[in-house]
């Protein structure tokens, strides 16, 4: 079996990361207001471009991209690289990260550092075999796949332009590369937006995630924003769970199903 290539971490990089961690801990314990330590976690929303249409998406749809034009992207990437020796987590979000122009180049920057720090959120529709291999070989630290249904019909309606069967096949593709390269990275987890039309499918969703090897799941109620309510003025009335009976039904489902799946995932939140 082929092994994941591992480049030795330089002594300078190891020392910089270790010293920064120690300094961060000291500053925290001493309650410093002004910090000299570098950030240990960095989260970036690169843009809002996406290849599918989710009615409940809270973002604007204007094509913003921090990495464009290329001149701005190159300068920003140089600035970001100054943080990489110190961070334990670099969280990248979109839109959909795989359609944001400049994302591949940013990954090239991160790949120069051996520690797996890169974590992404994705709808999972564009993970072909090339991307699946790269997720494992880099390696990415974690990949969160958003899945808002426990059945194909509900998922495909809420994530227009996506297909649940294809997304699950893409997850399996990453799992196969992890097995082939004998790597435990990236960790695969999932995110579920709870709405009126899908909350009764939470048990099926959890079963699907268990079957496809997700290590953690997160459930969150839908966020209403000026952007999604402007696009769909009836979104709140259609999909927000506000009726007392529905709230009680949701709580009953969670009370019943979560204990049964606690051992299937490292984390349920």
Tab-separated table of C-alpha atoms in Angstrom:
chain	number	residue	atom	x	y	z
A	1	UNK	CA	0.000	0.000	0.000
A	2	UNK	CA	1.118	3.501	-0.801
A	3	UNK	CA	1.965	5.711	2.151
A	4	UNK	CA	1.148	9.388	2.554
A	5	UNK	CA	4.368	11.314	1.879
A	6	UNK	CA	5.676	13.115	4.942
A	7	UNK	CA	8.249	15.884	4.685
A	8	UNK	CA	10.240	16.431	7.872
A	9	UNK	CA	9.212	19.561	9.740
A	10	UNK	CA	12.094	21.990	10.041
A	11	UNK	CA	13.488	22.708	13.482
A	12	UNK	CA	12.774	26.412	13.043
A	13	UNK	CA	9.109	25.727	12.274
A	14	UNK	CA	8.768	23.364	15.215
A	15	UNK	CA	10.372	25.867	17.521
A	16	UNK	CA	8.266	28.768	16.277
A	17	UNK	CA	5.030	26.834	16.784
A	18	UNK	CA	6.038	25.545	20.226
A	19	UNK	CA	7.291	28.919	21.463
A	20	UNK	CA	4.170	30.698	20.253
A	21	UNK	CA	1.946	28.153	21.995
A	22	UNK	CA	3.849	28.616	25.243
A	23	UNK	CA	3.655	32.399	24.969
A	24	UNK	CA	-0.080	32.234	24.218
A	25	UNK	CA	-0.692	30.107	27.306
A	26	UNK	CA	1.303	32.469	29.515
A	27	UNK	CA	-0.502	35.542	28.196
A	28	UNK	CA	-3.842	33.852	28.790
A	29	UNK	CA	-2.973	32.786	32.328
A	30	UNK	CA	-1.697	36.272	33.156
A	31	UNK	CA	-4.748	37.892	31.543
A	32	UNK	CA	-2.773	40.120	29.204
A	33	UNK	CA	-4.808	42.642	27.250
A	34	UNK	CA	-2.111	43.319	24.648
A	35	UNK	CA	-0.817	40.107	23.120
A	36	UNK	CA	2.522	39.313	21.518
A	37	UNK	CA	1.624	35.737	20.619
A	38	UNK	CA	0.362	35.012	17.126
A	39	UNK	CA	-3.184	33.689	16.524
A	40	UNK	CA	-3.535	29.931	16.939
A	41	UNK	CA	-6.767	29.716	14.930
A	42	UNK	CA	-7.596	31.633	11.766
A	43	UNK	CA	-10.974	31.562	10.028
A	44	UNK	CA	-11.532	33.006	6.550
A	45	UNK	CA	-14.662	33.448	4.463
A	46	UNK	CA	-13.066	33.747	1.032
A	47	UNK	CA	-16.178	34.589	-0.935
A	48	UNK	CA	-19.792	33.730	-1.609
A	49	UNK	CA	-19.605	32.111	-5.048
A	50	UNK	CA	-21.454	28.787	-5.107
A	51	UNK	CA	-22.450	26.137	-7.629
A	52	UNK	CA	-25.836	25.295	-6.060
A	53	UNK	CA	-28.823	27.245	-4.789
A	54	UNK	CA	-29.997	26.787	-1.198
A	55	UNK	CA	-33.086	28.865	-0.325
A	56	UNK	CA	-31.995	29.112	3.315
A	57	UNK	CA	-28.443	30.331	2.552
A	58	UNK	CA	-27.850	33.428	4.681
A	59	UNK	CA	-25.138	34.913	2.438
A	60	UNK	CA	-25.393	37.522	-0.284
A	61	UNK	CA	-25.038	36.281	-3.867
A	62	UNK	CA	-22.859	38.995	-5.393
A	63	UNK	CA	-19.749	36.977	-6.292
A	64	UNK	CA	-17.421	38.574	-3.717
A	65	UNK	CA	-13.947	36.982	-3.638
A	66	UNK	CA	-11.104	38.103	-1.348
A	67	UNK	CA	-8.544	36.577	-3.721
A	68	UNK	CA	-9.615	38.574	-6.787
A	69	UNK	CA	-8.283	40.396	-8.684
A	70	UNK	CA	-5.104	38.257	-8.784
A	71	UNK	CA	-2.868	41.104	-7.573
A	72	UNK	CA	-4.928	41.452	-4.405
A	73	UNK	CA	-5.033	37.687	-3.993
A	74	UNK	CA	-1.255	37.339	-4.203
A	75	UNK	CA	-0.698	40.064	-1.619
A	76	UNK	CA	-3.278	38.593	0.738
A	77	UNK	CA	-1.795	35.114	0.384
A	78	UNK	CA	1.655	36.476	1.294
A	79	UNK	CA	0.228	38.106	4.403
A	80	UNK	CA	-1.625	34.956	5.412
A	81	UNK	CA	1.489	32.805	5.040
A	82	UNK	CA	3.073	34.701	7.924
A	83	UNK	CA	0.495	33.077	10.225
A	84	UNK	CA	0.775	29.471	9.015
A	85	UNK	CA	3.797	28.421	11.119
A	86	UNK	CA	1.842	29.299	14.267
A	87	UNK	CA	-1.784	28.309	13.697
A	88	UNK	CA	-3.236	24.943	14.613
A	89	UNK	CA	-6.380	25.520	12.554
A	90	UNK	CA	-6.910	27.452	9.332
A	91	UNK	CA	-10.664	27.317	8.674
A	92	UNK	CA	-11.711	28.208	5.111
A	93	UNK	CA	-15.309	28.777	4.086
A	94	UNK	CA	-17.248	30.139	1.126
A	95	UNK	CA	-19.753	30.184	-0.612
A	96	UNK	CA	-18.424	26.933	-1.944
A	97	UNK	CA	-14.645	26.779	-1.543
A	98	UNK	CA	-14.082	24.563	-4.581
A	99	UNK	CA	-15.527	27.151	-6.986
A	100	UNK	CA	-13.730	30.168	-5.496
A	101	UNK	CA	-10.977	31.227	-7.888
A	102	UNK	CA	-7.632	31.299	-6.119
A	103	UNK	CA	-8.469	28.521	-3.639
A	104	UNK	CA	-6.096	26.050	-5.313
A	105	UNK	CA	-3.222	28.510	-5.050
A	106	UNK	CA	-3.967	29.113	-1.378
A	107	UNK	CA	-3.805	25.358	-0.777
A	108	UNK	CA	-0.393	25.309	-2.470
A	109	UNK	CA	0.758	27.874	0.086
A	110	UNK	CA	-0.553	25.847	3.021
A	111	UNK	CA	0.913	22.590	1.670
A	112	UNK	CA	4.412	23.961	2.235
A	113	UNK	CA	3.833	23.423	5.935
A	114	UNK	CA	3.781	19.839	7.129
A	115	UNK	CA	1.277	20.157	9.969
A	116	UNK	CA	-2.314	19.488	8.823
A	117	UNK	CA	-3.927	22.831	9.634
A	118	UNK	CA	-6.412	23.323	6.792
A	119	UNK	CA	-10.098	22.833	7.585
A	120	UNK	CA	-12.914	23.543	5.125
A	121	UNK	CA	-16.694	23.601	4.828
A	122	UNK	CA	-18.161	22.384	1.550
A	123	UNK	CA	-21.383	21.173	-0.023
A	124	UNK	CA	-19.429	18.140	-1.232
A	125	UNK	CA	-20.703	18.221	-4.809
A	126	UNK	CA	-17.343	18.884	-6.490
A	127	UNK	CA	-15.084	16.371	-4.748
A	128	UNK	CA	-13.946	14.337	-7.745
A	129	UNK	CA	-11.162	11.766	-7.521
A	130	UNK	CA	-8.435	14.383	-8.027
A	131	UNK	CA	-9.737	16.521	-5.184
A	132	UNK	CA	-10.328	13.499	-2.942
A	133	UNK	CA	-6.692	12.457	-3.352
A	134	UNK	CA	-5.467	15.970	-2.666
A	135	UNK	CA	-7.577	16.275	0.494
A	136	UNK	CA	-5.792	13.212	1.835
A	137	UNK	CA	-2.287	13.827	0.516
A	138	UNK	CA	-1.955	17.468	1.665
A	139	UNK	CA	-3.418	16.433	4.181
A	140	UNK	CA	-6.369	18.604	5.127
A	141	UNK	CA	-7.149	18.523	8.830
A	142	UNK	CA	-10.928	18.268	8.485
A	143	UNK	CA	-13.688	18.539	5.899
A	144	UNK	CA	-17.227	19.499	6.913
A	145	UNK	CA	-19.945	18.520	4.440
A	146	UNK	CA	-23.300	20.316	4.673
A	147	UNK	CA	-26.216	17.909	4.273
A	148	UNK	CA	-29.715	19.170	5.042
A	149	UNK	CA	-31.816	16.060	4.573
A	150	UNK	CA	-32.100	12.420	5.434
A	151	UNK	CA	-33.710	11.491	2.126
A	152	UNK	CA	-32.744	12.263	-1.444
A	153	UNK	CA	-36.028	14.042	-2.171
A	154	UNK	CA	-35.739	16.491	0.727
A	155	UNK	CA	-32.019	17.106	0.275
A	156	UNK	CA	-32.346	17.736	-3.466
A	157	UNK	CA	-35.207	20.173	-2.896
A	158	UNK	CA	-33.343	22.182	-0.251
A	159	UNK	CA	-30.011	22.125	-2.107
A	160	UNK	CA	-31.039	22.836	-5.665
A	161	UNK	CA	-28.487	21.679	-8.199
A	162	UNK	CA	-27.030	19.051	-5.864
A	163	UNK	CA	-27.813	15.352	-5.568
A	164	UNK	CA	-27.574	13.483	-2.282
A	165	UNK	CA	-26.457	10.218	-3.875
A	166	UNK	CA	-23.569	11.982	-5.624
A	167	UNK	CA	-22.486	13.791	-2.455
A	168	UNK	CA	-22.476	10.534	-0.489
A	169	UNK	CA	-20.463	8.919	-3.290
A	170	UNK	CA	-17.947	11.778	-3.046
A	171	UNK	CA	-17.640	11.243	0.708
A	172	UNK	CA	-16.969	7.560	0.052
A	173	UNK	CA	-14.340	8.602	-2.504
A	174	UNK	CA	-12.412	10.457	0.209
A	175	UNK	CA	-12.783	7.484	2.550
A	176	UNK	CA	-11.269	5.185	-0.076
A	177	UNK	CA	-8.258	7.468	-0.515
A	178	UNK	CA	-7.796	7.587	3.240
A	179	UNK	CA	-7.790	3.786	3.317
A	180	UNK	CA	-5.468	3.549	0.313
A	181	UNK	CA	-2.947	5.965	1.794
A	182	UNK	CA	-3.473	4.684	5.344
A	183	UNK	CA	-4.223	8.178	6.625
A	184	UNK	CA	-6.642	9.275	9.341
A	185	UNK	CA	-6.840	12.760	7.791
A	186	UNK	CA	-8.908	14.577	6.875
A	187	UNK	CA	-11.476	14.042	9.594
A	188	UNK	CA	-14.898	14.027	7.961
A	189	UNK	CA	-17.884	15.561	9.696
A	190	UNK	CA	-21.271	16.957	8.687
A	191	UNK	CA	-23.548	19.929	9.290
A	192	UNK	CA	-27.373	19.882	9.183
A	193	UNK	CA	-29.586	22.991	9.094
A	194	UNK	CA	-32.835	22.229	10.934
A	195	UNK	CA	-35.971	23.444	9.164
A	196	UNK	CA	-39.693	22.748	9.260
A	197	UNK	CA	-39.519	20.571	6.151
A	198	UNK	CA	-36.549	18.406	7.200
A	199	UNK	CA	-36.430	18.046	10.996
A	200	UNK	CA	-38.388	14.774	10.966
A	201	UNK	CA	-35.562	13.289	8.875
A	202	UNK	CA	-32.891	13.830	11.541
A	203	UNK	CA	-32.883	10.090	12.421
A	204	UNK	CA	-32.337	9.117	8.763
A	205	UNK	CA	-29.650	11.785	8.442
A	206	UNK	CA	-27.741	10.491	11.461
A	207	UNK	CA	-27.965	6.934	10.159
A	208	UNK	CA	-26.606	8.026	6.763
A	209	UNK	CA	-23.697	9.876	8.343
A	210	UNK	CA	-22.856	6.833	10.452
A	211	UNK	CA	-22.968	4.566	7.400
A	212	UNK	CA	-20.583	6.818	5.465
A	213	UNK	CA	-18.018	7.144	8.261
A	214	UNK	CA	-18.532	10.688	9.522
A	215	UNK	CA	-16.856	11.197	12.890
A	216	UNK	CA	-19.012	14.121	14.075
A	217	UNK	CA	-22.241	15.919	13.272
A	218	UNK	CA	-23.610	19.360	14.074
A	219	UNK	CA	-27.237	20.450	13.965
A	220	UNK	CA	-28.304	24.095	13.901
A	221	UNK	CA	-31.612	25.852	13.380
A	222	UNK	CA	-31.988	27.947	10.243
A	223	UNK	CA	-30.617	31.489	10.310
A	224	UNK	CA	-32.849	34.181	8.848
A	225	UNK	CA	-30.903	37.062	7.295
A	226	UNK	CA	-31.684	40.109	5.161
A	227	UNK	CA	-30.234	38.207	2.201
A	228	UNK	CA	-32.302	35.019	2.323
A	229	UNK	CA	-35.528	36.742	3.388
A	230	UNK	CA	-35.124	39.238	0.537
A	231	UNK	CA	-34.793	36.376	-1.918
A	232	UNK	CA	-37.703	34.437	-0.368
A	233	UNK	CA	-39.974	36.709	1.713
A	234	UNK	CA	-41.978	33.713	2.997
A	235	UNK	CA	-38.898	31.783	4.142
A	236	UNK	CA	-39.518	32.409	7.837
A	237	UNK	CA	-43.163	31.403	7.626
A	238	UNK	CA	-42.337	28.397	5.445
A	239	UNK	CA	-39.299	26.943	7.192
A	240	UNK	CA	-38.692	28.462	10.657
A	241	UNK	CA	-39.810	26.151	13.452
A	242	UNK	CA	-41.839	28.444	15.711
A	243	UNK	CA	-45.075	26.568	16.335
A	244	UNK	CA	-45.210	25.155	19.861
A	245	UNK	CA	-46.299	21.718	18.693
A	246	UNK	CA	-43.446	21.530	16.165
A	247	UNK	CA	-40.904	22.676	18.759
A	248	UNK	CA	-42.090	19.958	21.120
A	249	UNK	CA	-41.967	17.393	18.325
A	250	UNK	CA	-38.401	18.410	17.441
A	251	UNK	CA	-37.324	18.134	21.070
A	252	UNK	CA	-38.941	14.705	21.325
A	253	UNK	CA	-37.079	13.499	18.219
A	254	UNK	CA	-33.759	14.762	19.573
A	255	UNK	CA	-34.354	13.243	23.015
A	256	UNK	CA	-35.057	9.913	21.392
A	257	UNK	CA	-32.432	9.765	18.683
A	258	UNK	CA	-29.338	11.489	20.090
A	259	UNK	CA	-28.648	8.959	22.878
A	260	UNK	CA	-28.858	6.156	20.308
A	261	UNK	CA	-26.162	7.743	18.156
A	262	UNK	CA	-23.799	9.024	20.858
A	263	UNK	CA	-21.466	6.059	20.345
A	264	UNK	CA	-21.548	6.443	16.553
A	265	UNK	CA	-19.856	9.869	16.550
A	266	UNK	CA	-17.108	11.539	18.503
A	267	UNK	CA	-19.247	14.645	18.801
A	268	UNK	CA	-22.911	15.526	18.349
A	269	UNK	CA	-23.706	19.150	18.892
